[in-house]
């Protein structure tokens, strides 16, 4: 059904999606007050502008497309993101560490390492608040959050299907769980490059702060650790590290367990408004909702308050990604139609690993990276094994053409860092940083960072691994 609809849709059907992206990019800059109070309405308006004509022109086919996208993709996406946000927000890390260059580099490195095992969203939600707290005395912090998004919320999730949604889709379609460990070399190149660039940035801004006299702590200390006693208002009681709400780690493990369950176990299907879902997926969604409720119940209000936990960032995701998911439906359907769709010039031009890396990546920067991954995964299977059933085709693909799947996987994960909408944690990290008083770059301002820093690194990765 997706393919047949994709062959019918004209290229101008992606205009509402472009409008949605431009609203996100320009709204906060040109109309900040209006955007702050009405961004949910703007998102709904663009969604309606797409949904109404799609349904009027295509009838039941259009309704089915939207229902499938919302029930099978959007709702599970929000539930997973919401569960990780809630559980991560219940873990409070108190520390007397101060935001020196090496402490911050350590935060970024640890975050990038754990992201592949607890998901980019889980790692980002666990570490962004303590990362901001250790840097509360620093004047220039926006660049730190940008690098946090690059390393922890995106590139660090490349090694396992738990790390990033596109890799989980690959796992569901027959890619072995540990196969993606092959991405360790390109991931290391990007992370090492980012870490070196971050250190240079941090040292520059640290020197600038010292020169301006705006730095409130002795950053020249050997290890950057200053013990302090701030008693009841978030005290570390002289401890260098203290973790509260640690029971949420058990819930985090439960989230990982139920995700693996939904990937390994195959059960009968149930129809929800005509959308067929496996019972394992329904169970996963229900368990994740239960985990959210449990986390709220077993975590003290004081811990969440000290962690500056609020529903603002997740509500922003709910509202904006509703508009994104609905308006991107035509673009995804057209891409999935391959050479029969209005974007056939893209799919027809992709032949070599380097091309798969850049095209998958470029589209993942603006579209949801999970279906984009699946689109080009299917394109590659069709290119090499036309007419073959998926299971044997995937098995043969992994043996004969592993470099193509590495390119698709790396592109979908790495390029999620190029824009704020490339990966859901990007938005949440930005929102949490802004709630903490950090003035973050605009949509296009962020892309100046990503284009100047990430694209050259991706060029090096292409030269080393995909040519």
Coordinates of C-alpha atoms in Angstrom, one line a residue:
X1 CA 0.0 0.0 0.0
X2 CA 2.8 2.4 0.8
X3 CA 4.4 1.7 -2.6
X4 CA 1.2 2.2 -4.6
X5 CA 0.4 5.5 -2.8
X6 CA 4.0 6.7 -3.3
X7 CA 3.6 6.2 -7.1
X8 CA 0.5 8.4 -7.1
X9 CA 1.7 11.3 -5.0
X10 CA 3.1 14.4 -6.8
X11 CA 6.3 16.0 -5.6
X12 CA 4.4 19.1 -4.5
X13 CA 2.8 17.0 -1.8
X14 CA 5.9 17.5 0.3
X15 CA 5.3 21.3 0.5
X16 CA 3.6 21.0 4.0
X17 CA 6.7 19.1 5.3
X18 CA 8.9 21.9 4.0
X19 CA 6.6 24.4 5.6
X20 CA 6.8 22.5 8.9
X21 CA 10.6 22.5 8.8
X22 CA 10.8 26.2 7.9
X23 CA 8.4 26.9 10.8
X24 CA 10.7 25.1 13.2
X25 CA 13.7 26.9 11.8
X26 CA 12.3 30.5 11.5
X27 CA 9.5 30.6 14.0
X28 CA 11.6 30.9 17.2
X29 CA 13.8 33.6 15.4
X30 CA 11.2 35.8 13.7
X31 CA 8.3 35.4 16.0
X32 CA 9.7 34.2 19.4
X33 CA 6.7 35.1 21.6
X34 CA 4.1 33.7 19.1
X35 CA 6.1 30.5 18.6
X36 CA 6.6 29.9 22.3
X37 CA 2.9 30.0 23.0
X38 CA 1.5 28.5 19.7
X39 CA 4.1 26.1 18.3
X40 CA 1.7 23.2 18.9
X41 CA -1.0 24.9 16.9
X42 CA 1.4 25.6 14.1
X43 CA 2.4 21.9 14.0
X44 CA -1.3 20.9 14.0
X45 CA -2.1 23.4 11.2
X46 CA 0.7 22.0 8.9
X47 CA -0.5 18.4 9.7
X48 CA -4.1 19.3 8.8
X49 CA -2.9 21.0 5.6
X50 CA -1.4 17.7 4.5
X51 CA -3.9 15.3 6.0
X52 CA -7.1 16.8 4.6
X53 CA -6.1 16.9 0.9
X54 CA -4.4 13.5 1.2
X55 CA -7.6 11.9 2.5
X56 CA -9.9 13.8 0.1
X57 CA -7.9 12.9 -3.0
X58 CA -6.8 9.3 -2.0
X59 CA -9.8 8.3 0.2
X60 CA -9.3 5.1 2.3
X61 CA -5.7 4.7 1.0
X62 CA -4.8 8.1 2.5
X63 CA -6.5 7.4 5.7
X64 CA -4.7 4.0 6.0
X65 CA -1.4 5.6 5.3
X66 CA -1.8 8.2 8.1
X67 CA -3.2 5.7 10.6
X68 CA -0.3 3.3 9.9
X69 CA 2.2 6.1 10.4
X70 CA 0.6 7.3 13.6
X71 CA -0.3 4.0 15.2
X72 CA 2.7 1.9 14.1
X73 CA 5.4 4.7 14.1
X74 CA 4.5 7.9 16.0
X75 CA 2.8 6.4 19.1
X76 CA 5.6 3.8 19.8
X77 CA 8.2 6.6 19.1
X78 CA 6.6 8.9 21.7
X79 CA 6.1 6.1 24.2
X80 CA 9.8 5.0 23.9
X81 CA 11.1 8.6 24.1
X82 CA 8.8 9.4 27.0
X83 CA 9.8 6.3 29.0
X84 CA 13.5 7.1 28.6
X85 CA 12.9 10.8 29.4
X86 CA 10.9 9.9 32.5
X87 CA 13.3 7.3 33.8
X88 CA 16.4 9.3 33.0
X89 CA 14.9 12.4 34.7
X90 CA 14.5 10.3 37.9
X91 CA 18.2 9.8 38.2
X92 CA 20.0 12.6 40.0
X93 CA 23.8 12.9 39.7
X94 CA 25.3 15.2 42.3
X95 CA 28.9 16.0 41.9
X96 CA 31.5 18.5 43.1
X97 CA 33.3 18.3 39.7
X98 CA 33.7 21.6 38.0
X99 CA 33.4 22.2 34.3
X100 CA 37.0 22.2 33.2
X101 CA 38.0 21.1 29.7
X102 CA 39.0 17.6 30.8
X103 CA 36.0 17.0 33.0
X104 CA 33.7 18.0 30.1
X105 CA 35.7 15.8 27.7
X106 CA 35.1 13.0 30.2
X107 CA 31.4 13.6 30.3
X108 CA 31.2 13.5 26.5
X109 CA 33.3 10.4 26.2
X110 CA 31.4 8.4 28.8
X111 CA 28.1 9.6 27.3
X112 CA 29.1 8.5 23.8
X113 CA 30.2 5.0 25.1
X114 CA 27.0 4.3 27.0
X115 CA 24.7 5.6 24.3
X116 CA 25.0 2.4 22.2
X117 CA 23.9 0.3 25.2
X118 CA 21.1 2.5 26.7
X119 CA 20.1 4.4 23.6
X120 CA 21.0 7.9 22.6
X121 CA 17.9 9.2 24.3
X122 CA 18.6 7.3 27.6
X123 CA 22.2 8.5 27.7
X124 CA 21.3 12.1 26.8
X125 CA 18.6 12.3 29.5
X126 CA 20.8 10.7 32.1
X127 CA 23.8 13.0 31.6
X128 CA 22.6 16.4 30.2
X129 CA 21.4 17.8 33.5
X130 CA 24.6 16.9 35.5
X131 CA 26.6 18.1 32.5
X132 CA 24.9 21.5 32.7
X133 CA 25.3 21.6 36.5
X134 CA 29.0 21.1 36.5
X135 CA 29.2 23.9 33.9
X136 CA 26.9 26.3 35.7
X137 CA 29.7 28.7 36.5
X138 CA 30.9 28.8 32.8
X139 CA 29.8 31.8 30.7
X140 CA 29.9 30.2 27.3
X141 CA 28.0 26.9 27.3
X142 CA 26.1 26.7 24.0
X143 CA 29.0 25.1 22.1
X144 CA 29.2 22.4 24.9
X145 CA 25.6 21.4 24.4
X146 CA 26.1 21.3 20.6
X147 CA 29.0 18.8 21.0
X148 CA 26.9 16.9 23.6
X149 CA 24.2 16.5 20.9
X150 CA 26.8 15.5 18.3
X151 CA 28.5 12.8 20.5
X152 CA 26.0 11.6 23.1
X153 CA 22.6 12.1 21.3
X154 CA 23.8 10.7 17.9
X155 CA 27.2 9.3 17.0
X156 CA 27.6 7.3 20.2
X157 CA 24.5 5.2 19.4
X158 CA 26.1 3.5 16.4
X159 CA 27.2 0.2 17.8
X160 CA 24.0 -1.8 18.7
X161 CA 20.3 -1.8 17.8
X162 CA 19.7 -0.4 21.3
X163 CA 21.6 2.7 20.4
X164 CA 19.5 4.2 17.6
X165 CA 16.1 3.4 16.1
X166 CA 17.3 2.7 12.5
X167 CA 19.6 0.0 13.8
X168 CA 16.8 -1.5 15.7
X169 CA 14.8 -1.6 12.5
X170 CA 17.6 -3.5 10.9
X171 CA 17.7 -5.9 13.7
X172 CA 13.9 -6.5 13.2
X173 CA 14.6 -7.2 9.5
X174 CA 17.3 -9.9 10.1
X175 CA 20.5 -8.1 10.9
X176 CA 22.2 -9.9 13.8
X177 CA 22.3 -7.9 17.1
X178 CA 26.1 -7.6 17.3
X179 CA 26.7 -7.1 13.5
X180 CA 26.6 -3.3 14.0
X181 CA 29.8 -3.5 16.1
X182 CA 31.5 -3.3 12.8
X183 CA 30.7 0.4 12.9
X184 CA 33.3 0.9 15.7
X185 CA 36.1 2.1 13.4
X186 CA 34.1 4.9 11.6
X187 CA 32.4 5.8 14.9
X188 CA 35.8 6.1 16.6
X189 CA 37.1 8.4 13.8
X190 CA 34.1 10.7 14.2
X191 CA 34.1 10.7 18.0
X192 CA 37.9 11.2 18.2
X193 CA 37.7 14.1 15.7
X194 CA 34.8 15.7 17.7
X195 CA 36.6 15.3 21.0
X196 CA 39.8 17.0 19.7
X197 CA 37.8 19.8 18.2
X198 CA 35.8 20.1 21.4
X199 CA 38.9 20.4 23.5
X200 CA 40.2 23.2 21.2
X201 CA 36.9 25.0 21.5
X202 CA 36.7 24.6 25.3
X203 CA 40.3 25.8 25.9
X204 CA 39.6 28.8 23.7
X205 CA 36.4 29.8 25.6
X206 CA 37.9 29.0 29.0
X207 CA 40.8 31.4 28.2
X208 CA 38.3 34.0 27.1
X209 CA 36.3 33.6 30.3
X210 CA 39.4 33.9 32.4
X211 CA 40.4 37.0 30.5
X212 CA 37.0 38.6 31.0
X213 CA 37.1 37.7 34.7
X214 CA 33.7 35.9 34.4
X215 CA 34.9 32.4 35.5
X216 CA 33.7 31.8 39.1
X217 CA 36.0 28.9 39.9
X218 CA 39.7 28.1 39.8
X219 CA 39.8 26.3 36.4
X220 CA 43.6 25.9 36.6
X221 CA 43.4 23.2 39.3
X222 CA 45.1 20.0 38.3
X223 CA 42.0 17.7 38.2
X224 CA 39.2 20.3 38.0
X225 CA 37.7 18.9 41.2
X226 CA 36.5 21.2 43.9
X227 CA 34.7 19.8 46.9
X228 CA 32.0 21.9 48.4
X229 CA 29.2 21.7 50.9
X230 CA 26.0 23.2 49.7
X231 CA 23.9 21.5 52.3
X232 CA 20.2 21.1 51.7
X233 CA 20.0 22.8 48.3
X234 CA 21.6 20.0 46.3
X235 CA 24.5 19.1 48.5
X236 CA 27.3 16.7 47.6
X237 CA 28.2 16.7 51.3
X238 CA 31.9 16.9 50.3
X239 CA 31.5 13.9 48.0
X240 CA 32.8 14.0 44.5
X241 CA 29.9 11.9 43.2
X242 CA 26.5 11.0 44.6
X243 CA 23.6 9.3 42.7
X244 CA 20.0 9.5 43.9
X245 CA 17.1 7.8 42.3
X246 CA 19.3 4.8 41.5
X247 CA 16.2 2.5 41.4
X248 CA 15.5 4.0 38.0
X249 CA 18.5 2.1 36.7
X250 CA 16.5 -1.1 37.2
X251 CA 13.7 0.5 35.1
X252 CA 16.2 1.5 32.5
X253 CA 17.3 -2.1 32.3
X254 CA 13.6 -3.1 32.0
X255 CA 13.2 -0.8 29.0
X256 CA 16.2 -2.4 27.3
X257 CA 14.8 -5.8 28.1
X258 CA 11.3 -5.2 26.7
X259 CA 12.8 -3.6 23.5
X260 CA 14.9 -6.8 23.0
X261 CA 11.8 -8.9 23.7
X262 CA 9.8 -7.1 21.0
X263 CA 12.7 -7.7 18.6
X264 CA 13.3 -11.4 19.3
X265 CA 9.8 -12.7 20.0
X266 CA 7.3 -13.1 17.2
X267 CA 3.6 -13.3 18.2
X268 CA 0.3 -13.2 16.4
X269 CA -1.1 -9.9 15.2
X270 CA -3.8 -7.6 16.4
X271 CA -5.7 -5.0 14.3
X272 CA -6.0 -1.5 15.7
X273 CA -8.1 0.7 13.4
X274 CA -7.0 -1.5 10.5
X275 CA -3.3 -1.3 11.4
X276 CA -1.8 -4.7 12.1
X277 CA 0.6 -4.8 15.0
X278 CA 2.3 -7.8 16.5
X279 CA 1.3 -8.5 20.1
X280 CA 4.9 -8.2 21.1
X281 CA 4.8 -4.6 20.0
X282 CA 1.6 -3.9 21.9
X283 CA 3.1 -5.5 25.0
X284 CA 6.2 -3.5 24.6
X285 CA 4.2 -0.2 24.4
X286 CA 2.1 -1.1 27.4
X287 CA 5.1 -2.1 29.5
X288 CA 6.9 1.1 28.6
X289 CA 3.9 3.1 29.8
X290 CA 3.8 1.1 33.0
X291 CA 7.5 1.8 33.5
X292 CA 6.9 5.6 33.2
X293 CA 4.1 5.4 35.8
X294 CA 6.3 3.3 38.2
X295 CA 9.2 5.7 37.8
X296 CA 7.0 8.6 38.7
X297 CA 5.7 6.7 41.8
X298 CA 9.0 5.4 43.2
X299 CA 11.1 8.6 42.6
X300 CA 10.8 11.3 45.2
X301 CA 9.4 14.6 44.2
X302 CA 12.5 16.3 45.7
X303 CA 14.8 14.3 43.4
X304 CA 13.0 15.4 40.3
X305 CA 12.8 19.0 41.5
X306 CA 16.5 19.1 42.2
X307 CA 17.0 17.6 38.7
X308 CA 14.9 20.4 37.3
X309 CA 12.6 17.8 35.7
X310 CA 9.6 19.2 33.8
X311 CA 7.3 17.9 31.1
X312 CA 8.2 20.9 28.8
X313 CA 10.8 19.1 26.6
X314 CA 8.8 16.0 26.1
X315 CA 5.6 18.0 25.3
X316 CA 7.6 19.9 22.7
X317 CA 8.6 16.5 21.1
X318 CA 4.9 15.4 21.2
X319 CA 3.6 18.5 19.5
X320 CA 6.3 19.1 16.9
X321 CA 7.0 15.5 15.9
X322 CA 3.3 15.0 15.4
X323 CA 3.4 17.6 12.7
X324 CA 6.7 16.2 11.4
X325 CA 5.5 12.6 11.2
X326 CA 2.2 13.5 9.5
X327 CA 3.7 16.0 6.9
X328 CA 6.7 13.7 6.1
X329 CA 4.3 10.9 5.1
X330 CA 4.3 11.8 1.3
X331 CA 8.1 12.2 1.2
X332 CA 8.6 8.7 2.8
X333 CA 5.9 7.1 0.6
X334 CA 7.5 8.6 -2.6
X335 CA 10.9 7.4 -1.5
X336 CA 9.6 3.9 -0.8
X337 CA 8.1 3.8 -4.3
X338 CA 11.7 3.8 -5.6
X339 CA 12.0 4.4 -9.4
X340 CA 8.2 4.5 -9.7
X341 CA 7.9 7.6 -7.4
X342 CA 8.5 11.3 -8.0
X343 CA 11.9 11.1 -6.3
X344 CA 13.1 8.3 -8.6
X345 CA 16.1 10.5 -9.6
X346 CA 17.4 10.0 -6.0
X347 CA 16.9 6.3 -5.6
X348 CA 18.1 5.6 -9.2
X349 CA 21.3 7.5 -8.6
X350 CA 22.4 5.6 -5.5
X351 CA 24.7 2.8 -6.5
X352 CA 27.9 2.8 -4.5
X353 CA 28.5 2.7 -0.7
X354 CA 29.7 6.3 -0.5
X355 CA 26.5 7.4 -2.3
X356 CA 24.3 5.3 0.1
X357 CA 26.2 6.9 3.1
X358 CA 25.6 10.5 1.9
X359 CA 22.1 10.1 0.6
X360 CA 20.8 8.1 3.5
X361 CA 22.5 10.6 5.8
X362 CA 21.3 13.8 4.0
X363 CA 17.6 12.6 4.2
X364 CA 18.0 11.3 7.8
X365 CA 19.0 14.9 8.7
X366 CA 15.5 16.1 7.9
X367 CA 13.3 13.0 7.7
X368 CA 12.9 10.4 10.5
X369 CA 16.1 8.4 10.2
X370 CA 14.4 5.0 10.9
X371 CA 12.2 4.8 7.8
X372 CA 14.9 6.4 5.8
X373 CA 17.3 3.6 6.8
X374 CA 14.7 1.0 5.9
X375 CA 14.0 2.7 2.5
X376 CA 17.6 2.5 1.4
X377 CA 18.1 -0.9 3.0
X378 CA 15.3 -2.1 0.8
X379 CA 16.7 -0.2 -2.2
X380 CA 20.0 -2.0 -1.8
X381 CA 18.3 -5.4 -1.5
X382 CA 16.4 -4.7 -4.6
X383 CA 19.5 -3.6 -6.4
X384 CA 21.4 -6.8 -5.7
X385 CA 18.8 -9.4 -5.1
X386 CA 15.6 -8.5 -7.1
X387 CA 12.7 -10.8 -6.6
X388 CA 14.4 -12.6 -3.7
X389 CA 12.5 -13.0 -0.4
X390 CA 13.7 -10.6 2.3
X391 CA 15.1 -13.2 4.8
X392 CA 17.5 -14.9 2.3
X393 CA 18.3 -11.6 0.6
X394 CA 19.4 -10.1 3.9
X395 CA 21.5 -13.1 4.8
X396 CA 23.2 -12.9 1.4
X397 CA 23.6 -9.2 1.6
X398 CA 25.5 -9.4 4.9
X399 CA 27.9 -11.8 3.3
X400 CA 28.4 -10.3 -0.1
X401 CA 27.9 -6.6 0.4
X402 CA 28.5 -5.7 4.0
X403 CA 30.0 -2.3 3.1
X404 CA 26.7 -1.2 1.7
X405 CA 24.9 -1.9 5.0
X406 CA 27.7 -0.2 7.0
X407 CA 27.3 2.9 4.8
X408 CA 23.5 2.9 5.2
X409 CA 23.8 2.4 9.0
X410 CA 26.5 5.0 9.5
X411 CA 24.7 7.5 7.4
X412 CA 21.4 7.2 9.2
X413 CA 23.0 7.4 12.7
X414 CA 25.8 10.0 12.2
X415 CA 23.7 12.5 10.1
X416 CA 21.0 12.6 12.8
X417 CA 23.3 15.2 14.4
X418 CA 23.2 17.6 11.5
X419 CA 19.9 19.3 12.4
X420 CA 17.8 19.7 15.6
X421 CA 15.1 17.4 14.0
X422 CA 17.5 14.7 12.8
X423 CA 17.1 12.8 16.1
X424 CA 14.5 13.2 18.9
X425 CA 17.1 13.6 21.7
X426 CA 18.5 16.7 19.9
X427 CA 15.3 18.6 20.6
X428 CA 15.0 17.4 24.2
X429 CA 18.6 18.3 25.0
X430 CA 18.1 21.8 23.4
X431 CA 14.9 22.3 25.4
X432 CA 16.5 21.2 28.7
X433 CA 19.5 23.5 28.1
X434 CA 17.3 26.4 27.4
X435 CA 15.3 25.8 30.5
X436 CA 18.6 25.9 32.4
X437 CA 19.3 29.4 30.9
X438 CA 21.6 28.4 28.1
X439 CA 21.0 30.5 24.9
X440 CA 21.1 27.8 22.2
X441 CA 21.8 28.5 18.5
X442 CA 18.8 28.8 16.2
X443 CA 17.9 26.1 13.8
X444 CA 20.2 27.5 11.1
X445 CA 22.8 28.6 13.7
X446 CA 23.1 25.0 14.9
X447 CA 23.5 23.9 11.2
X448 CA 26.5 26.3 10.9
X449 CA 28.2 24.2 13.7
X450 CA 27.2 20.9 12.1
X451 CA 28.1 21.8 8.5
X452 CA 31.5 23.2 9.5
X453 CA 32.4 20.4 12.0
X454 CA 30.5 17.3 11.1
X455 CA 30.6 17.3 7.3
X456 CA 34.4 17.4 7.0
X457 CA 34.6 14.5 9.5
X458 CA 32.0 12.6 7.4
X459 CA 34.2 13.3 4.4
X460 CA 37.1 11.7 6.1
X461 CA 34.9 8.7 7.0
X462 CA 33.9 8.4 3.4
X463 CA 37.5 8.4 2.2
X464 CA 38.6 5.9 4.8
X465 CA 35.8 3.4 4.7
X466 CA 33.3 3.8 1.8
X467 CA 35.3 4.5 -1.3

